[in-house]
PDB file of C-alpha atoms in Angstrom:
ATOM      1  CA  MET A   1      -0.630   9.260   7.684  1.00 94.00           C
ATOM      2  CA  GLN A   2       2.388   7.163   6.902  1.00 97.00           C
ATOM      3  CA  PHE A   3       1.756   3.397   7.046  1.00 98.00           C
ATOM      4  CA  TYR A   4      -2.009   3.829   7.296  1.00 98.00           C
ATOM      5  CA  VAL A   5      -4.284   1.944   4.919  1.00 99.00           C
ATOM      6  CA  TYR A   6      -7.121   3.802   3.219  1.00 99.00           C
ATOM      7  CA  SER A   7      -9.996   2.613   1.080  1.00 98.00           C
ATOM      8  CA  ASN A   8      -9.507   3.229  -2.623  1.00 98.00           C
ATOM      9  CA  THR A   9     -12.177   5.597  -3.957  1.00 97.00           C
ATOM     10  CA  ASN A  10     -11.194   5.291  -7.633  1.00 95.00           C
ATOM     11  CA  PRO A  11     -14.045   3.411  -9.386  1.00 95.00           C
ATOM     12  CA  ALA A  12     -11.671   2.204 -12.116  1.00 95.00           C
ATOM     13  CA  SER A  13      -9.267   0.439  -9.743  1.00 95.00           C
ATOM     14  CA  LYS A  14     -10.963  -0.196  -6.397  1.00 95.00           C
ATOM     15  CA  GLY A  15     -12.222  -3.624  -7.472  1.00 96.00           C
ATOM     16  CA  GLN A  16      -8.681  -4.914  -8.017  1.00 97.00           C
ATOM     17  CA  TYR A  17      -7.043  -2.707  -5.376  1.00 98.00           C
ATOM     18  CA  PRO A  18      -9.565  -2.010  -2.604  1.00 98.00           C
ATOM     19  CA  TYR A  19      -6.956  -0.494  -0.296  1.00 99.00           C
ATOM     20  CA  LEU A  20      -4.032   1.910  -0.603  1.00 99.00           C
ATOM     21  CA  LEU A  21      -1.090   1.924   1.811  1.00 99.00           C
ATOM     22  CA  ASP A  22       0.241   5.446   2.400  1.00 98.00           C
ATOM     23  CA  VAL A  23       4.046   5.316   2.571  1.00 98.00           C
ATOM     24  CA  GLN A  24       4.811   9.036   2.301  1.00 98.00           C
ATOM     25  CA  ASN A  25       6.453  10.626   5.314  1.00 96.00           C
ATOM     26  CA  SER A  26       4.019  12.649   7.394  1.00 91.00           C
ATOM     27  CA  LEU A  27       6.400  15.637   7.270  1.00 95.00           C
ATOM     28  CA  LEU A  28       5.073  16.091   3.717  1.00 96.00           C
ATOM     29  CA  ALA A  29       1.418  16.089   4.773  1.00 91.00           C
ATOM     30  CA  ASP A  30       0.840  19.562   3.307  1.00 94.00           C
ATOM     31  CA  LEU A  31       1.455  18.308  -0.239  1.00 96.00           C
ATOM     32  CA  LYS A  32      -1.627  17.626  -2.355  1.00 97.00           C
ATOM     33  CA  THR A  33      -0.332  14.167  -3.266  1.00 97.00           C
ATOM     34  CA  ARG A  34       0.508  10.985  -1.373  1.00 98.00           C
ATOM     35  CA  LEU A  35       2.817   8.127  -2.315  1.00 98.00           C
ATOM     36  CA  VAL A  36       0.846   4.896  -1.991  1.00 99.00           C
ATOM     37  CA  ILE A  37       1.224   1.160  -2.536  1.00 99.00           C
ATOM     38  CA  PRO A  38      -1.889  -0.605  -3.821  1.00 99.00           C
ATOM     39  CA  LEU A  39      -3.084  -3.644  -1.868  1.00 98.00           C
ATOM     40  CA  THR A  40      -4.818  -6.537  -3.594  1.00 98.00           C
ATOM     41  CA  ALA A  41      -6.474  -9.658  -2.218  1.00 96.00           C
ATOM     42  CA  GLN A  42      -4.024 -12.535  -1.946  1.00 94.00           C
ATOM     43  CA  ALA A  43      -6.327 -14.597  -4.191  1.00 91.00           C
ATOM     44  CA  ASN A  44      -5.495 -12.196  -7.048  1.00 92.00           C
ATOM     45  CA  CYS A  45      -1.813 -13.198  -6.900  1.00 88.00           C
ATOM     46  CA  ARG A  46      -2.036 -16.552  -8.642  1.00 78.00           C
ATOM     47  CA  SER A  47       1.527 -16.790  -9.899  1.00 75.00           C
ATOM     48  CA  GLY A  48       3.096 -16.185  -6.515  1.00 75.00           C
ATOM     49  CA  VAL A  49       4.891 -13.088  -5.315  1.00 81.00           C
ATOM     50  CA  ILE A  50       8.374 -12.134  -4.205  1.00 89.00           C
ATOM     51  CA  SER A  51       7.813 -11.987  -0.454  1.00 89.00           C
ATOM     52  CA  LYS A  52      10.485  -9.349   0.194  1.00 94.00           C
ATOM     53  CA  LEU A  53       8.954  -7.080  -2.480  1.00 96.00           C
ATOM     54  CA  CYS A  54       5.310  -7.800  -1.713  1.00 96.00           C
ATOM     55  CA  PRO A  55       4.646  -8.154   2.022  1.00 97.00           C
ATOM     56  CA  VAL A  56       1.359  -9.711   3.090  1.00 96.00           C
ATOM     57  CA  PHE A  57      -0.997  -8.148   5.640  1.00 98.00           C
ATOM     58  CA  ASN A  58      -4.224  -9.135   7.378  1.00 97.00           C
ATOM     59  CA  ILE A  59      -6.812  -6.366   7.154  1.00 97.00           C
ATOM     60  CA  ASN A  60     -10.259  -6.846   8.665  1.00 94.00           C
ATOM     61  CA  GLY A  61      -9.889 -10.628   8.599  1.00 96.00           C
ATOM     62  CA  ALA A  62      -8.756 -10.877   4.968  1.00 97.00           C
ATOM     63  CA  THR A  63      -5.264 -11.301   3.511  1.00 96.00           C
ATOM     64  CA  PHE A  64      -3.871  -8.614   1.200  1.00 98.00           C
ATOM     65  CA  VAL A  65      -0.609  -8.299  -0.712  1.00 98.00           C
ATOM     66  CA  ALA A  66       1.236  -4.990  -1.045  1.00 98.00           C
ATOM     67  CA  LEU A  67       2.191  -4.533  -4.695  1.00 97.00           C
ATOM     68  CA  THR A  68       5.237  -2.394  -4.006  1.00 98.00           C
ATOM     69  CA  GLN A  69       6.336  -2.457  -7.654  1.00 96.00           C
ATOM     70  CA  GLN A  70       3.120  -0.536  -8.475  1.00 97.00           C
ATOM     71  CA  MET A  71       3.779   2.275  -5.993  1.00 98.00           C
ATOM     72  CA  ALA A  72       2.475   5.604  -7.313  1.00 97.00           C
ATOM     73  CA  GLY A  73       1.638   9.157  -6.372  1.00 97.00           C
ATOM     74  CA  ILE A  74      -2.038  10.078  -6.188  1.00 97.00           C
ATOM     75  CA  GLU A  75      -3.992  13.132  -5.129  1.00 96.00           C
ATOM     76  CA  SER A  76      -4.689  13.074  -1.387  1.00 95.00           C
ATOM     77  CA  ARG A  77      -8.387  13.676  -2.003  1.00 93.00           C
ATOM     78  CA  LEU A  78      -8.614  10.219  -3.611  1.00 92.00           C
ATOM     79  CA  LEU A  79      -7.828   8.486  -0.319  1.00 97.00           C
ATOM     80  CA  GLY A  80     -10.982   7.128   1.262  1.00 98.00           C
ATOM     81  CA  GLU A  81     -11.636   6.248   4.855  1.00 98.00           C
ATOM     82  CA  GLU A  82      -8.866   5.071   7.149  1.00 98.00           C
ATOM     83  CA  VAL A  83      -9.044   1.286   7.431  1.00 98.00           C
ATOM     84  CA  ALA A  84      -5.938   0.091   9.295  1.00 98.00           C
ATOM     85  CA  ASP A  85      -2.655   1.176  10.836  1.00 98.00           C
ATOM     86  CA  LEU A  86       0.310  -0.893   9.611  1.00 99.00           C
ATOM     87  CA  SER A  87       2.944   1.092  11.524  1.00 98.00           C
ATOM     88  CA  ALA A  88       3.918  -2.100  13.343  1.00 98.00           C
ATOM     89  CA  TYR A  89       5.142  -3.403   9.950  1.00 98.00           C
ATOM     90  CA  ARG A  90       7.284  -0.360   9.191  1.00 98.00           C
ATOM     91  CA  THR A  91      10.459  -2.436   8.811  1.00 98.00           C
ATOM     92  CA  GLU A  92       8.883  -4.825   6.282  1.00 98.00           C
ATOM     93  CA  ILE A  93       7.301  -1.994   4.280  1.00 98.00           C
ATOM     94  CA  ILE A  94      10.527   0.020   4.054  1.00 98.00           C
ATOM     95  CA  ALA A  95      12.473  -3.143   3.181  1.00 97.00           C
ATOM     96  CA  ALA A  96      10.054  -3.763   0.288  1.00 98.00           C
ATOM     97  CA  ILE A  97      10.525  -0.200  -0.988  1.00 98.00           C
ATOM     98  CA  ASP A  98      14.316  -0.536  -0.650  1.00 97.00           C
ATOM     99  CA  PHE A  99      14.201  -3.813  -2.577  1.00 97.00           C
ATOM    100  CA  ALA A 100      12.174  -2.193  -5.384  1.00 96.00           C
ATOM    101  CA  VAL A 101      14.480   0.819  -5.651  1.00 95.00           C
ATOM    102  CA  VAL A 102      17.919  -0.439  -4.642  1.00 95.00           C
ATOM    103  CA  GLY A 103      17.627  -4.199  -5.019  1.00 89.00           C
ATOM    104  CA  ILE A 104      18.631  -5.025  -1.460  1.00 79.00           C
TER     105      ILE A 104
END
């Protein structure tokens, strides 16, 4: 579902990006792919981040950064268990996507 966070089941990337934020509109739920933003632990962002591009979220007591510039489409079957609902941050998430695509 849109703005839900799922565990990353990909063994090659789940260490660096343990969670994936689904940003695809739920009207497209029948597609076999989902548009996601990888989330990484804040400690992995040593050189700082552009806050408007990379919003920060608390998930299960830990701080994660949304790497909007790495947004990608993946097969739905690769989404693991539902971890969090970030719908309350819809405005910040869409603003980050707008900034990545349009620059505003």
